[in-house]
Amino acid sequence: MKIAWHGHSVVTIETDNGKRILIDPFITGNNLCDLDAETVPADVILLTHAHEDHVGDTEAIAKRTGALVVANVELAGYLEKKGLTTHGMQMGGQHEFDFGKVKMTPAIHGSALEINGLPFTLGLAAGFLLTIDGKVIYHAGDTALFSDMKLIGAGAPIDMAFLPIGDNFTMGPEDAATAAEYLQAACVVPIHYNTFPIIEQDPEKFCEKLTVSKGIVPEPGQSIQV
Ligand code: NI
Ligand code: MN
């Protein structure tokens, strides 16, 4: 399995059987992103919630590649009407796909999308707990800290957690460090920072706060060892 972060909450995973997974593909307008929305490969796109900085280039990428879009039922229903192939889930539910297992986990955050100039809420924000090639990967999406994070890694130890640290819209570094403790994640990669001035953070300083987890600050596009 190959895994990489691409600025903001964008994460790509290439499985051992060659499946390309794209999480929250906010590429256009993401200055930290090393990917090209017109060429990025995708067999499946996972969306944590409906905000623009997460749905991003989903429609164009899915139409070009035919990728399956996995999202909450309301967002999936909307994207299905736009002509995409989708799989709707809800929090607490899990499903075995041909690339691995996906569990939709809770998040504390909004999930609105601008449609014809007006914001519409499409379901609830979520995170993903993925079991792929024998590894457990948690992508928190956008969320506040919540103590039930202690339950997310309880079933199987988390090998790698992607946690937002930008503050203002999500957890800041202090709360994200507490989240890492609750999750008991072996490795933590900070996400959702430095994309915009309001979420500027020092990821190395965040890593110094980690107790049980090893912090990793990859360059956008750099392959991360799980
Ligand atoms: Ni958001
Ligand atoms: Mn966001």
PDB file of C-alpha atoms in Angstrom, residues 1-126:
ATOM      1  CA  MET A   1       0.000   0.000   0.000  1.00  0.00           C
ATOM      2  CA  LYS A   2       1.204   3.493  -0.900  1.00  0.00           C
ATOM      3  CA  ILE A   3      -0.203   6.438   1.020  1.00  0.00           C
ATOM      4  CA  ALA A   4       0.381  10.183   0.646  1.00  0.00           C
ATOM      5  CA  TRP A   5      -1.001  13.539   1.822  1.00  0.00           C
ATOM      6  CA  HIS A   6      -1.497  16.338  -0.708  1.00  0.00           C
ATOM      7  CA  GLY A   7      -2.253  19.451   1.326  1.00  0.00           C
ATOM      8  CA  HIS A   8      -5.451  20.247   3.288  1.00  0.00           C
ATOM      9  CA  SER A   9      -7.372  16.959   3.844  1.00  0.00           C
ATOM     10  CA  VAL A  10      -6.421  15.309   0.551  1.00  0.00           C
ATOM     11  CA  VAL A  11      -5.046  11.790   1.021  1.00  0.00           C
ATOM     12  CA  THR A  12      -4.360   9.177  -1.639  1.00  0.00           C
ATOM     13  CA  ILE A  13      -3.970   5.454  -1.081  1.00  0.00           C
ATOM     14  CA  GLU A  14      -2.840   2.941  -3.686  1.00  0.00           C
ATOM     15  CA  THR A  15      -3.652  -0.571  -2.511  1.00  0.00           C
ATOM     16  CA  ASP A  16      -1.498  -3.645  -3.103  1.00  0.00           C
ATOM     17  CA  ASN A  17      -4.018  -4.763  -5.759  1.00  0.00           C
ATOM     18  CA  GLY A  18      -3.623  -1.419  -7.578  1.00  0.00           C
ATOM     19  CA  LYS A  19      -6.838   0.323  -6.510  1.00  0.00           C
ATOM     20  CA  ARG A  20      -6.533   4.122  -6.300  1.00  0.00           C
ATOM     21  CA  ILE A  21      -8.380   5.754  -3.416  1.00  0.00           C
ATOM     22  CA  LEU A  22      -8.759   9.524  -3.239  1.00  0.00           C
ATOM     23  CA  ILE A  23     -10.013  11.141  -0.019  1.00  0.00           C
ATOM     24  CA  ASP A  24     -11.529  14.680  -0.045  1.00  0.00           C
ATOM     25  CA  PRO A  25     -10.041  15.753  -3.428  1.00  0.00           C
ATOM     26  CA  PHE A  26      -9.859  19.526  -2.954  1.00  0.00           C
ATOM     27  CA  ILE A  27      -7.270  20.171  -5.671  1.00  0.00           C
ATOM     28  CA  THR A  28      -8.382  23.336  -7.522  1.00  0.00           C
ATOM     29  CA  GLY A  29      -7.805  26.257  -5.138  1.00  0.00           C
ATOM     30  CA  ASN A  30      -5.584  24.210  -2.790  1.00  0.00           C
ATOM     31  CA  ASN A  31      -2.196  25.898  -3.118  1.00  0.00           C
ATOM     32  CA  LEU A  32      -0.401  23.111  -1.222  1.00  0.00           C
ATOM     33  CA  CYS A  33      -1.693  20.385  -3.529  1.00  0.00           C
ATOM     34  CA  ASP A  34       0.726  18.634  -5.891  1.00  0.00           C
ATOM     35  CA  LEU A  35      -2.006  16.778  -7.835  1.00  0.00           C
ATOM     36  CA  ASP A  36      -3.617  17.740 -11.150  1.00  0.00           C
ATOM     37  CA  ALA A  37      -7.413  17.363 -11.135  1.00  0.00           C
ATOM     38  CA  GLU A  38      -7.339  16.622 -14.866  1.00  0.00           C
ATOM     39  CA  THR A  39      -4.977  13.657 -14.597  1.00  0.00           C
ATOM     40  CA  VAL A  40      -5.222  12.255 -11.055  1.00  0.00           C
ATOM     41  CA  PRO A  41      -6.215   8.572 -11.161  1.00  0.00           C
ATOM     42  CA  ALA A  42      -9.132   7.350  -9.024  1.00  0.00           C
ATOM     43  CA  ASP A  43     -11.114   4.132  -8.645  1.00  0.00           C
ATOM     44  CA  VAL A  44     -12.906   5.398  -5.558  1.00  0.00           C
ATOM     45  CA  ILE A  45     -13.384   8.815  -3.953  1.00  0.00           C
ATOM     46  CA  LEU A  46     -14.194   9.030  -0.226  1.00  0.00           C
ATOM     47  CA  LEU A  47     -15.863  12.235   0.984  1.00  0.00           C
ATOM     48  CA  THR A  48     -15.971  13.078   4.691  1.00  0.00           C
ATOM     49  CA  HIS A  49     -18.557  15.872   4.244  1.00  0.00           C
ATOM     50  CA  ALA A  50     -20.074  18.321   1.755  1.00  0.00           C
ATOM     51  CA  HIS A  51     -17.930  21.440   2.341  1.00  0.00           C
ATOM     52  CA  GLU A  52     -16.256  22.811  -0.815  1.00  0.00           C
ATOM     53  CA  ASP A  53     -12.759  22.304   0.605  1.00  0.00           C
ATOM     54  CA  HIS A  54     -13.510  18.541   0.759  1.00  0.00           C
ATOM     55  CA  VAL A  55     -15.844  17.787  -2.178  1.00  0.00           C
ATOM     56  CA  GLY A  56     -13.490  19.927  -4.296  1.00  0.00           C
ATOM     57  CA  ASP A  57     -12.975  18.438  -7.770  1.00  0.00           C
ATOM     58  CA  THR A  58     -15.023  15.296  -7.111  1.00  0.00           C
ATOM     59  CA  GLU A  59     -17.526  15.812  -9.920  1.00  0.00           C
ATOM     60  CA  ALA A  60     -14.942  16.352 -12.668  1.00  0.00           C
ATOM     61  CA  ILE A  61     -12.650  13.554 -11.447  1.00  0.00           C
ATOM     62  CA  ALA A  62     -15.482  11.038 -11.044  1.00  0.00           C
ATOM     63  CA  LYS A  63     -16.911  11.879 -14.479  1.00  0.00           C
ATOM     64  CA  ARG A  64     -13.487  11.450 -16.117  1.00  0.00           C
ATOM     65  CA  THR A  65     -12.456   8.281 -14.267  1.00  0.00           C
ATOM     66  CA  GLY A  66     -15.813   6.658 -13.483  1.00  0.00           C
ATOM     67  CA  ALA A  67     -14.714   6.446  -9.837  1.00  0.00           C
ATOM     68  CA  LEU A  68     -17.224   5.284  -7.227  1.00  0.00           C
ATOM     69  CA  VAL A  69     -17.994   8.085  -4.746  1.00  0.00           C
ATOM     70  CA  VAL A  70     -18.505   7.009  -1.127  1.00  0.00           C
ATOM     71  CA  ALA A  71     -20.197   9.636   1.052  1.00  0.00           C
ATOM     72  CA  ASN A  72     -23.015  10.107   3.539  1.00  0.00           C
ATOM     73  CA  VAL A  73     -26.405   9.132   2.066  1.00  0.00           C
ATOM     74  CA  GLU A  74     -27.569  12.717   1.511  1.00  0.00           C
ATOM     75  CA  LEU A  75     -24.399  13.893  -0.240  1.00  0.00           C
ATOM     76  CA  ALA A  76     -24.238  10.627  -2.224  1.00  0.00           C
ATOM     77  CA  GLY A  77     -27.871  11.115  -3.290  1.00  0.00           C
ATOM     78  CA  TYR A  78     -27.106  14.630  -4.521  1.00  0.00           C
ATOM     79  CA  LEU A  79     -24.016  13.503  -6.462  1.00  0.00           C
ATOM     80  CA  GLU A  80     -25.950  10.557  -7.950  1.00  0.00           C
ATOM     81  CA  LYS A  81     -28.429  13.114  -9.378  1.00  0.00           C
ATOM     82  CA  LYS A  82     -25.402  14.899 -10.917  1.00  0.00           C
ATOM     83  CA  GLY A  83     -24.640  11.668 -12.805  1.00  0.00           C
ATOM     84  CA  LEU A  84     -21.981  10.128 -10.543  1.00  0.00           C
ATOM     85  CA  THR A  85     -21.891   6.531  -9.311  1.00  0.00           C
ATOM     86  CA  THR A  86     -22.153   6.582  -5.540  1.00  0.00           C
ATOM     87  CA  HIS A  87     -22.334   4.444  -2.426  1.00  0.00           C
ATOM     88  CA  GLY A  88     -24.152   6.037   0.506  1.00  0.00           C
ATOM     89  CA  MET A  89     -23.242   5.252   4.099  1.00  0.00           C
ATOM     90  CA  GLN A  90     -24.093   6.576   7.530  1.00  0.00           C
ATOM     91  CA  MET A  91     -22.138   6.848  10.734  1.00  0.00           C
ATOM     92  CA  GLY A  92     -21.494   3.609  12.576  1.00  0.00           C
ATOM     93  CA  GLY A  93     -21.965   1.631   9.382  1.00  0.00           C
ATOM     94  CA  GLN A  94     -19.235  -0.302   7.649  1.00  0.00           C
ATOM     95  CA  HIS A  95     -18.984  -1.942   4.253  1.00  0.00           C
ATOM     96  CA  GLU A  96     -16.527  -4.283   2.582  1.00  0.00           C
ATOM     97  CA  PHE A  97     -15.437  -2.953  -0.829  1.00  0.00           C
ATOM     98  CA  ASP A  98     -13.062  -4.591  -3.335  1.00  0.00           C
ATOM     99  CA  PHE A  99     -10.249  -2.358  -2.017  1.00  0.00           C
ATOM    100  CA  GLY A 100     -10.874  -2.866   1.710  1.00  0.00           C
ATOM    101  CA  LYS A 101     -13.272  -2.113   4.529  1.00  0.00           C
ATOM    102  CA  VAL A 102     -14.734   1.339   5.174  1.00  0.00           C
ATOM    103  CA  LYS A 103     -16.392   2.362   8.426  1.00  0.00           C
ATOM    104  CA  MET A 104     -18.011   5.775   8.627  1.00  0.00           C
ATOM    105  CA  THR A 105     -17.217   7.335  12.006  1.00  0.00           C
ATOM    106  CA  PRO A 106     -18.742  10.351  13.785  1.00  0.00           C
ATOM    107  CA  ALA A 107     -17.377  13.878  13.486  1.00  0.00           C
ATOM    108  CA  ILE A 108     -18.560  17.106  15.068  1.00  0.00           C
ATOM    109  CA  HIS A 109     -18.807  19.585  12.199  1.00  0.00           C
ATOM    110  CA  GLY A 110     -21.173  20.924   9.499  1.00  0.00           C
ATOM    111  CA  SER A 111     -21.826  19.526   6.014  1.00  0.00           C
ATOM    112  CA  ALA A 112     -23.281  22.198   3.715  1.00  0.00           C
ATOM    113  CA  LEU A 113     -22.684  22.658   0.003  1.00  0.00           C
ATOM    114  CA  GLU A 114     -23.391  25.762  -2.069  1.00  0.00           C
ATOM    115  CA  ILE A 115     -25.974  24.898  -4.718  1.00  0.00           C
ATOM    116  CA  ASN A 116     -27.071  27.690  -7.086  1.00  0.00           C
ATOM    117  CA  GLY A 117     -25.548  30.268  -4.737  1.00  0.00           C
ATOM    118  CA  LEU A 118     -27.253  29.027  -1.567  1.00  0.00           C
ATOM    119  CA  PRO A 119     -25.886  26.734   1.159  1.00  0.00           C
ATOM    120  CA  PHE A 120     -27.712  23.419   1.624  1.00  0.00           C
ATOM    121  CA  THR A 121     -26.882  20.968   4.382  1.00  0.00           C
ATOM    122  CA  LEU A 122     -26.260  17.494   3.004  1.00  0.00           C
ATOM    123  CA  GLY A 123     -26.152  14.968   5.814  1.00  0.00           C
ATOM    124  CA  LEU A 124     -23.675  15.072   8.680  1.00  0.00           C
ATOM    125  CA  ALA A 125     -19.905  15.378   8.647  1.00  0.00           C
ATOM    126  CA  ALA A 126     -18.031  12.118   9.233  1.00  0.00           C
TER     127      ALA A 126
END
